[in-house]
PDB file of C-alpha atoms in Angstrom:
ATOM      1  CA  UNK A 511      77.704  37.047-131.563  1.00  0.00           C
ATOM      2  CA  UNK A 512      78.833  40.274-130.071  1.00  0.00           C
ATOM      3  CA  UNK A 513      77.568  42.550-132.796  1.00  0.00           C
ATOM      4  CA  UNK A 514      75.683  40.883-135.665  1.00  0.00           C
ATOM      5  CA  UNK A 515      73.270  38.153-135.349  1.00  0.00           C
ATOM      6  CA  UNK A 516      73.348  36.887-138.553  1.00  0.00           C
ATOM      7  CA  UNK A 517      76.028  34.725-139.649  1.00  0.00           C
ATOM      8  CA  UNK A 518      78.346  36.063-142.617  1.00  0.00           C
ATOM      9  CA  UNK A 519      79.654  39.345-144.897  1.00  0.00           C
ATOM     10  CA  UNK A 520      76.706  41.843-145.759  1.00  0.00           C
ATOM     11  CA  UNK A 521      76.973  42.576-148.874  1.00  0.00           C
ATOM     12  CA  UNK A 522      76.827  46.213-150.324  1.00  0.00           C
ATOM     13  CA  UNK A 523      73.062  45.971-151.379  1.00  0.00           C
ATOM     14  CA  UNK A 524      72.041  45.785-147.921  1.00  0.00           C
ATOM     15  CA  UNK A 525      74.005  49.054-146.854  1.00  0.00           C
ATOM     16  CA  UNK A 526      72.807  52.535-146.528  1.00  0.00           C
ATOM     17  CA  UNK A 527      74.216  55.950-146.883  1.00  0.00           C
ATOM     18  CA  UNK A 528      77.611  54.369-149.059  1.00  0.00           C
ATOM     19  CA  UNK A 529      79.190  56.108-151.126  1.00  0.00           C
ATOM     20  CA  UNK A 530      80.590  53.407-153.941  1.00  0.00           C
ATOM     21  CA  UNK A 531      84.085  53.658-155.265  1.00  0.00           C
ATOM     22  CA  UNK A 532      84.085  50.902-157.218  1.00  0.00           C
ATOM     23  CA  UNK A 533      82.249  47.191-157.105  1.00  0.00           C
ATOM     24  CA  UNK A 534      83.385  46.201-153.747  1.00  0.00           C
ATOM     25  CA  UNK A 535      84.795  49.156-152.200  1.00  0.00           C
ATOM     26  CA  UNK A 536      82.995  51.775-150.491  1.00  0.00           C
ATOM     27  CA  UNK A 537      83.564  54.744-148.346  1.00  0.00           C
ATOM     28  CA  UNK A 538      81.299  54.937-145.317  1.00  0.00           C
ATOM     29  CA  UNK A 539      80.230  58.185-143.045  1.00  0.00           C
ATOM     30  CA  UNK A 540      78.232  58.358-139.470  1.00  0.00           C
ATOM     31  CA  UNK A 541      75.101  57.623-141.353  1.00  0.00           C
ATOM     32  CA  UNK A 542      76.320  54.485-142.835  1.00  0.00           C
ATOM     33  CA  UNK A 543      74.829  51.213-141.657  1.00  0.00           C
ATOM     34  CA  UNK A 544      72.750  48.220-143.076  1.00  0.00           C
ATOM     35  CA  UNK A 545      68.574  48.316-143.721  1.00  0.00           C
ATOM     36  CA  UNK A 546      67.745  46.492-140.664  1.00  0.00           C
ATOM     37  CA  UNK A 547      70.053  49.324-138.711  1.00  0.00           C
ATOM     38  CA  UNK A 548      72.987  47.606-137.727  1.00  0.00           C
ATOM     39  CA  UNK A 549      75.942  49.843-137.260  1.00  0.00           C
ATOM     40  CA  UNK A 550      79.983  49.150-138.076  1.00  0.00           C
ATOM     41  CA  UNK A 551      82.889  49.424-136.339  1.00  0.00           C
ATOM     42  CA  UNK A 552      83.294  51.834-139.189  1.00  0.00           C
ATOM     43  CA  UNK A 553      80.006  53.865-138.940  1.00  0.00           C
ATOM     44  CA  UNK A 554      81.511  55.032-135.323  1.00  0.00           C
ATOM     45  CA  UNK A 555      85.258  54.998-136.618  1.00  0.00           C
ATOM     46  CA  UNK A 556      83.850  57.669-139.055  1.00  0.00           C
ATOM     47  CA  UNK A 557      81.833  59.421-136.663  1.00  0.00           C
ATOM     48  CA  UNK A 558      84.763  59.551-134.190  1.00  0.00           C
ATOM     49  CA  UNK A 559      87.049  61.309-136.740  1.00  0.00           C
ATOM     50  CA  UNK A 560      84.050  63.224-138.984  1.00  0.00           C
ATOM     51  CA  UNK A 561      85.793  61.443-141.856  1.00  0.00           C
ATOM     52  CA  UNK A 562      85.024  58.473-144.045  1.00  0.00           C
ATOM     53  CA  UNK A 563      86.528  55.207-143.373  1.00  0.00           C
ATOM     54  CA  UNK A 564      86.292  52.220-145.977  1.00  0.00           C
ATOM     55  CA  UNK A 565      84.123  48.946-146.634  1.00  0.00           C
ATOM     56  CA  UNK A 566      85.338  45.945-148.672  1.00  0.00           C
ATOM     57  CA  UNK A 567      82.448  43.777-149.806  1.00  0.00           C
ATOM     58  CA  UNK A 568      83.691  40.071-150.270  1.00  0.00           C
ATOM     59  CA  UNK A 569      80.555  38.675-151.457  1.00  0.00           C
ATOM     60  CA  UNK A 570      81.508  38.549-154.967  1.00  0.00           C
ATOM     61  CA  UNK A 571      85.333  36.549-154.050  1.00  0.00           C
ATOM     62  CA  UNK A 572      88.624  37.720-154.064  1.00  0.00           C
ATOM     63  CA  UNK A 573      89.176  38.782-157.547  1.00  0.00           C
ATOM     64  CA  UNK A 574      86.745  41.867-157.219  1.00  0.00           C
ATOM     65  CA  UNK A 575      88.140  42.397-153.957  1.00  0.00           C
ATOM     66  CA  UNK A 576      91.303  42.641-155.940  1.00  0.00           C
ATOM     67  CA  UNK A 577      89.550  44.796-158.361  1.00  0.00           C
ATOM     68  CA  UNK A 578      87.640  46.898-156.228  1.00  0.00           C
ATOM     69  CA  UNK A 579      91.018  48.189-153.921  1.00  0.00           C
ATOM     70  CA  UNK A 580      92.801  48.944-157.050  1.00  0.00           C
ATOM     71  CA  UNK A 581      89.939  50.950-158.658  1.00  0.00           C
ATOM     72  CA  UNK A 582      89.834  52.798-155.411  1.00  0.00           C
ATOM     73  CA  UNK A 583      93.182  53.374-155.114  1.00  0.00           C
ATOM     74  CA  UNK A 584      93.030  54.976-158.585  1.00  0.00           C
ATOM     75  CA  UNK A 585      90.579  56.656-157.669  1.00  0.00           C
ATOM     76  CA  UNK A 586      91.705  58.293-154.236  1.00  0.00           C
ATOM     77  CA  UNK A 587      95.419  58.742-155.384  1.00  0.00           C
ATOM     78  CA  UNK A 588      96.492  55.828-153.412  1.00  0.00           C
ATOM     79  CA  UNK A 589      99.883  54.482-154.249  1.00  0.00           C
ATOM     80  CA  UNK A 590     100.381  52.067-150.863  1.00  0.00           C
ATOM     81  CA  UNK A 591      97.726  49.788-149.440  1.00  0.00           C
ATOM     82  CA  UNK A 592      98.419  48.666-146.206  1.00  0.00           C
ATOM     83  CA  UNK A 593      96.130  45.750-144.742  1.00  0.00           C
ATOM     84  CA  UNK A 594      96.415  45.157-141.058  1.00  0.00           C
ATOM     85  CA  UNK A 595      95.252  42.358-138.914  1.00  0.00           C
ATOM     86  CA  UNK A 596      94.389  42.273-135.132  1.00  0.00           C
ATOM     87  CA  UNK A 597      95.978  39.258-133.360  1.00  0.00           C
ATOM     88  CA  UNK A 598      97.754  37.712-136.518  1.00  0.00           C
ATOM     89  CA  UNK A 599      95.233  35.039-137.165  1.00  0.00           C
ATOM     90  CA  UNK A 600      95.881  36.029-140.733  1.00  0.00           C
ATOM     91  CA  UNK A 601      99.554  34.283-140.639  1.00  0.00           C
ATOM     92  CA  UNK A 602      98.150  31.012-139.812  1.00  0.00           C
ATOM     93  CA  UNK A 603      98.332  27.836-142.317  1.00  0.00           C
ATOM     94  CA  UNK A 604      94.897  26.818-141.875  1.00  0.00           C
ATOM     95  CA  UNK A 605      95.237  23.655-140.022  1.00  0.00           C
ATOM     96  CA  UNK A 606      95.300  25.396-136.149  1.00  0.00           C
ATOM     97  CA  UNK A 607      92.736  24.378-133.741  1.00  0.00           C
ATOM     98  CA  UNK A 608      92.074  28.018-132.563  1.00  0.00           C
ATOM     99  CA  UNK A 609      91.419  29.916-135.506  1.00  0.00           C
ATOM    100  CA  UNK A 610      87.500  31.000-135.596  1.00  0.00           C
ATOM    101  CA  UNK A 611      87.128  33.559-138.426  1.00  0.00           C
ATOM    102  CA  UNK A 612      89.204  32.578-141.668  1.00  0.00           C
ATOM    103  CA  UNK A 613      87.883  33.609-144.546  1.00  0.00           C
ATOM    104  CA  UNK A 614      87.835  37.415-144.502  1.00  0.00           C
ATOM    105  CA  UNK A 615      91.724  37.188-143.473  1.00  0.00           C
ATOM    106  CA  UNK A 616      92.632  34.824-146.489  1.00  0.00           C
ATOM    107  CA  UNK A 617      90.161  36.902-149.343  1.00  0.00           C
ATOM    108  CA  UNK A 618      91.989  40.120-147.756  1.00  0.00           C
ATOM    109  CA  UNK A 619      96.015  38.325-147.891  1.00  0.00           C
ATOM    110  CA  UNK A 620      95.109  37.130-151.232  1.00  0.00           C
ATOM    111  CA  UNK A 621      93.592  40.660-152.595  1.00  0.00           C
ATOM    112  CA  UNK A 622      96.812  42.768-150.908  1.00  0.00           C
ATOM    113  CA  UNK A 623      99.052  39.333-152.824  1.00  0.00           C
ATOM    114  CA  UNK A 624      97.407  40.126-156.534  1.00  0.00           C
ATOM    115  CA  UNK A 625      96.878  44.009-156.281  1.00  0.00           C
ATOM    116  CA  UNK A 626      98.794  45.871-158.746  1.00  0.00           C
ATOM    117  CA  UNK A 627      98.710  48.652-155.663  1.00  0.00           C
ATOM    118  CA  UNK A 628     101.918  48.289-153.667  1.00  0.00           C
ATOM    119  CA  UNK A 629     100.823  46.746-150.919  1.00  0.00           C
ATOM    120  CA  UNK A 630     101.968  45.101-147.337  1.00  0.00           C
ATOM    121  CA  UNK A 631     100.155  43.165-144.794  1.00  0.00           C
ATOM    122  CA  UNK A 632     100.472  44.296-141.162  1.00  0.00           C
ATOM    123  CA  UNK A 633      99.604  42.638-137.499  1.00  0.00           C
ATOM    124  CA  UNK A 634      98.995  44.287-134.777  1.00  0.00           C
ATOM    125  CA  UNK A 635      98.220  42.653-131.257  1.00  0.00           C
ATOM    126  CA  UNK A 636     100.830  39.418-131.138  1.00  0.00           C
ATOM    127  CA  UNK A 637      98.545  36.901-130.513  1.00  0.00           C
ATOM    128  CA  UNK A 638      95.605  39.362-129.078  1.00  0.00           C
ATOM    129  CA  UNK A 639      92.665  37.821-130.406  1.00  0.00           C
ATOM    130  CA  UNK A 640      93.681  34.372-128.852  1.00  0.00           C
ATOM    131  CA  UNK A 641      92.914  32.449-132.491  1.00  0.00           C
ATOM    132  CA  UNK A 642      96.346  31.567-132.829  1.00  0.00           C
ATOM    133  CA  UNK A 643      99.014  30.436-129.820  1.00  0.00           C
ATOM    134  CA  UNK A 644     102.138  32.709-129.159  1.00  0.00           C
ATOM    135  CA  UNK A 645     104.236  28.936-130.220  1.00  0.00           C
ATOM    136  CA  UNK A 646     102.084  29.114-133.380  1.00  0.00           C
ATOM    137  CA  UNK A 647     102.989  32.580-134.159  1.00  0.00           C
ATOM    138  CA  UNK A 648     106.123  32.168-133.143  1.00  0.00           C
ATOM    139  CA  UNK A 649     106.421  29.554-135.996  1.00  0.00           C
ATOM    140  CA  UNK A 650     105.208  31.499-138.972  1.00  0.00           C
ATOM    141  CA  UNK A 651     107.412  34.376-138.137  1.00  0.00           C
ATOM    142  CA  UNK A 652     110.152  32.363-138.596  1.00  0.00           C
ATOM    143  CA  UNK A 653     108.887  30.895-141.581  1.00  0.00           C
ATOM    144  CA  UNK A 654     107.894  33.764-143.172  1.00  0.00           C
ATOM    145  CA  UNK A 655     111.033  35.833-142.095  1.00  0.00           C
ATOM    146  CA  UNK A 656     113.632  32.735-143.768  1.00  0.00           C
ATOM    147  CA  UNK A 657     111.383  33.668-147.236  1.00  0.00           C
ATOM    148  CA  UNK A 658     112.504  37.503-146.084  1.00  0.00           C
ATOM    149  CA  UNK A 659     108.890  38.408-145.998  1.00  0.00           C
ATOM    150  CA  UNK A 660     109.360  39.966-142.385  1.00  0.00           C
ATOM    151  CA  UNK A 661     109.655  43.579-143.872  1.00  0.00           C
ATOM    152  CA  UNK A 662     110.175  45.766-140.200  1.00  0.00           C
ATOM    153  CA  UNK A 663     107.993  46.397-137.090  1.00  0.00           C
ATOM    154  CA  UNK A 664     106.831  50.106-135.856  1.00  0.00           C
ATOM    155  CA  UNK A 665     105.840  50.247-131.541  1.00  0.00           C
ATOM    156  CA  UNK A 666     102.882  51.855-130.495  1.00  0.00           C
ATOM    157  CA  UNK A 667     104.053  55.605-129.561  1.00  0.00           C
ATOM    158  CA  UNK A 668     102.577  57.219-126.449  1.00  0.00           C
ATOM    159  CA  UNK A 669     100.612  59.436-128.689  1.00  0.00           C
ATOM    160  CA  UNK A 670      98.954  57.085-130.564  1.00  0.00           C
ATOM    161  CA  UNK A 671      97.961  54.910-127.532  1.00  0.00           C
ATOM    162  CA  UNK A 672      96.020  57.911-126.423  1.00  0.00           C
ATOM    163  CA  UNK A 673      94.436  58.416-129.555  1.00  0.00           C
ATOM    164  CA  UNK A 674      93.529  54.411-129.889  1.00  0.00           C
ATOM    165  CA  UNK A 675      92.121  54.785-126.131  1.00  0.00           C
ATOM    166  CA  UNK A 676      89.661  57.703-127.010  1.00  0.00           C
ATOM    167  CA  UNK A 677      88.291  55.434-130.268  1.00  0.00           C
ATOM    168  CA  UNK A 678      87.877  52.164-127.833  1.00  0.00           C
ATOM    169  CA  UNK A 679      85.717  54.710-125.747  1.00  0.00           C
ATOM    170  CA  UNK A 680      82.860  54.737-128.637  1.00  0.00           C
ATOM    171  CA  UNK A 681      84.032  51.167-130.430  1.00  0.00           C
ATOM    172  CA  UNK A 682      83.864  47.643-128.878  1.00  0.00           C
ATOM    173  CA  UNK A 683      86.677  45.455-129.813  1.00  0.00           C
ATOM    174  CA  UNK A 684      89.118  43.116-128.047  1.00  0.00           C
ATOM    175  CA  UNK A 685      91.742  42.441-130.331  1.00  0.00           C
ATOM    176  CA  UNK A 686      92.797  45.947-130.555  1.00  0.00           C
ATOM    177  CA  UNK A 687      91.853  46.695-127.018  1.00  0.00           C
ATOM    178  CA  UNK A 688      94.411  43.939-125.610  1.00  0.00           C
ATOM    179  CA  UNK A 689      97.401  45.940-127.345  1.00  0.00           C
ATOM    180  CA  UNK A 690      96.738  49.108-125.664  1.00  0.00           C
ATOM    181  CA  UNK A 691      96.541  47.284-122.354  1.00  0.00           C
ATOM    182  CA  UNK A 692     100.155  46.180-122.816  1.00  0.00           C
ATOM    183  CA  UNK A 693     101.506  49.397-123.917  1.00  0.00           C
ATOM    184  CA  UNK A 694      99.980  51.052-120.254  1.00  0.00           C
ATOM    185  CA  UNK A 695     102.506  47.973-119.027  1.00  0.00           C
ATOM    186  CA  UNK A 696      99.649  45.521-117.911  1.00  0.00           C
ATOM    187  CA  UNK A 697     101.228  41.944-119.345  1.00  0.00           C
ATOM    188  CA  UNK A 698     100.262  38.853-118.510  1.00  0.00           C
ATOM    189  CA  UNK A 699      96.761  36.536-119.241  1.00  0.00           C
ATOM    190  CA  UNK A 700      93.710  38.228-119.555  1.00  0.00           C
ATOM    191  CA  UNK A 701      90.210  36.377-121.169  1.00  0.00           C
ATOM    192  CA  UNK A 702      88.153  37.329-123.638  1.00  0.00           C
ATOM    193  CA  UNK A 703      85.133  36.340-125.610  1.00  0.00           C
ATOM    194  CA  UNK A 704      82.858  35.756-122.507  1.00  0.00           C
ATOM    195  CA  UNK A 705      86.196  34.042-120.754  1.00  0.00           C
ATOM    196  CA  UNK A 706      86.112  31.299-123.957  1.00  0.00           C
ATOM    197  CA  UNK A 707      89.666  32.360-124.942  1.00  0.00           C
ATOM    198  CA  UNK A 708      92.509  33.379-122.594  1.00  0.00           C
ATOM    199  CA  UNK A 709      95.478  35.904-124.372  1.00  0.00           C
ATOM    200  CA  UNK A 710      98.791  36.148-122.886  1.00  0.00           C
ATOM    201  CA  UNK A 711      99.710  40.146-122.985  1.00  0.00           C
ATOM    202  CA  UNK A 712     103.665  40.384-123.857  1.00  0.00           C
ATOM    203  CA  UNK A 713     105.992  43.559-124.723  1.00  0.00           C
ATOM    204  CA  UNK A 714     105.464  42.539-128.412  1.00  0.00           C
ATOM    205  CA  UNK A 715     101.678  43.331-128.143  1.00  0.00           C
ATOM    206  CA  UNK A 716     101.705  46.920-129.011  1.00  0.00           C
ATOM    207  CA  UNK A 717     104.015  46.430-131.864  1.00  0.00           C
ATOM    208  CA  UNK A 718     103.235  45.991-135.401  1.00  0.00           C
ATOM    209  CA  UNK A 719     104.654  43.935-137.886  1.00  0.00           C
ATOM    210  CA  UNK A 720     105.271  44.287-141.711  1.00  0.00           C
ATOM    211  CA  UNK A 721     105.074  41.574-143.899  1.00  0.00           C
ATOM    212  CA  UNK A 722     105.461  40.871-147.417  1.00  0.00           C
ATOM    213  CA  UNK A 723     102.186  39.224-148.518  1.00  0.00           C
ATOM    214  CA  UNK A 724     103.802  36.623-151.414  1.00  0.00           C
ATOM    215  CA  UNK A 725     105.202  34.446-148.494  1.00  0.00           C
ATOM    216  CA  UNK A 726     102.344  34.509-146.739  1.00  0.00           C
ATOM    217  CA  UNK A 727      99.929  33.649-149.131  1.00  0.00           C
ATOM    218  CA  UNK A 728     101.813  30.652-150.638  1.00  0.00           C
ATOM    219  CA  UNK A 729     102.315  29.201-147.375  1.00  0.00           C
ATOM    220  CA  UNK A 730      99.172  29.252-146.254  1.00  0.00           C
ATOM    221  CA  UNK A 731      96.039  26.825-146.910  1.00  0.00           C
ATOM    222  CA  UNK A 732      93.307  29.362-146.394  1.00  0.00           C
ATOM    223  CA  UNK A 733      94.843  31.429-148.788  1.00  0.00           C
ATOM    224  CA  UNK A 734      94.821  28.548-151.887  1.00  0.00           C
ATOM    225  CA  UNK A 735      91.080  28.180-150.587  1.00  0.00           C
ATOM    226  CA  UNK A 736      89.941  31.516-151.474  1.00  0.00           C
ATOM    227  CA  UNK A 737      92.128  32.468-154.455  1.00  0.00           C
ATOM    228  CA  UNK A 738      90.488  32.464-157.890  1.00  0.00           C
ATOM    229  CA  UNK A 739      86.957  32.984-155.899  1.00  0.00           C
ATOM    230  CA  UNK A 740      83.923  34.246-157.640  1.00  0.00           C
TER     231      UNK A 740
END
């Protein structure tokens, strides 16, 4: 447990200095973190910029997820949502032997699925989080891209890598870390997770891909788990 010793979502009643857009979305500042003082990602993604980032509280199941982004996005003038995944663990069926942490990427394909927002799912870091195998990956693309959910990919510009590189100076992560690796041109295996997991860095790592979330969702097990959840 890198960050958080205790198992599972925190829910919005345990947070501090949130400001509360709807029932499950929240914006969060520098001060933001949870009673026992646990900090985000976010808390220092916000302090980083001096601008608010969001929280989604899944505690209450994927309907008020659904709920909650569309308030927001009401409420913020939002008219795309735009839900990206590190590694593309969120593609998977549900049946791989590698994937370690489900359930927020099915409540969050399921949400971007049902919201009346316009909405696509993005992943970023083929393969970088080491959940899925570049063979496994390699197999949902296809599938998803012969329902024509593959909408287009976008590479990771010099610019942008530089900006990425100054956040990963105040944020741990290794999903997103692994894609800026490959962009400096460093491929090949690297481990992560205390050497549990090996990742193979590829060309394709600093690229993101756009999906269509329908063909996604209905192909995937994790994603009939979670739908309908209260």
């Amino acid at each position: 447990m890198p960050k958080d010793t205790r198992p599972g979502p925190r829910s919005f009643d345990e947070i501090d200095g949130l400001d509360r857009l709807s029932e499950t979305v929240g914006l969060a500042s520098a001060e933001t973190r949870v009673q026992d003082e646990f900090e985000f990602t976010e808390t220092l993604v916000a302090r980083h910029y001096d601008t608010d980032t969001a929280l989604i509280d899944i505690s209450h199941g994927v309907d008020a997820v659904r709920r909650g982004i569309d308030a927001a996005a009401r409420q913020l003038d939002i008219d795309l949502v735009v839900g990206v995944d590190a590694g593309g663990d969120v593609l998977a069926r549900g049946d791989e032997p590698g994937l370690r942490s489900p359930v927020m990427d099915g409540v969050g394909l399921v949400a971007l699925d049902d919201l009346e927002t316009a909405a696509c799912l993005g992943v970023f870091g083929y393969g970088s989080d080491g959940e899925l195998t570049l063979e496994e990956l390699e197999a949902r693309f296809a599938a998803i891209a012969s329902r024509d959910g593959l909408l287009g990919a976008w590479g990771l510009t010099p610019r942008v890598r530089n900006e990425i590189e100054d956040v990963l100076a105040h944020v741990e992560t290794e999903a997103s870390r692994v894609p800026i690796e490959a962009a400096r041109g460093n491929f090949g295996q690297r481990p992560i997770r205390d050497g549990e997991v090996t990742v193979q860095l590829t060309p394709t790592s600093p690229v993101t891909f756009y999906f269509d979330p329908a063909p996604v969702a209905t192909s995937s097990r994790i994603a009939a788990c979670v739908r309908g959840t209260d």
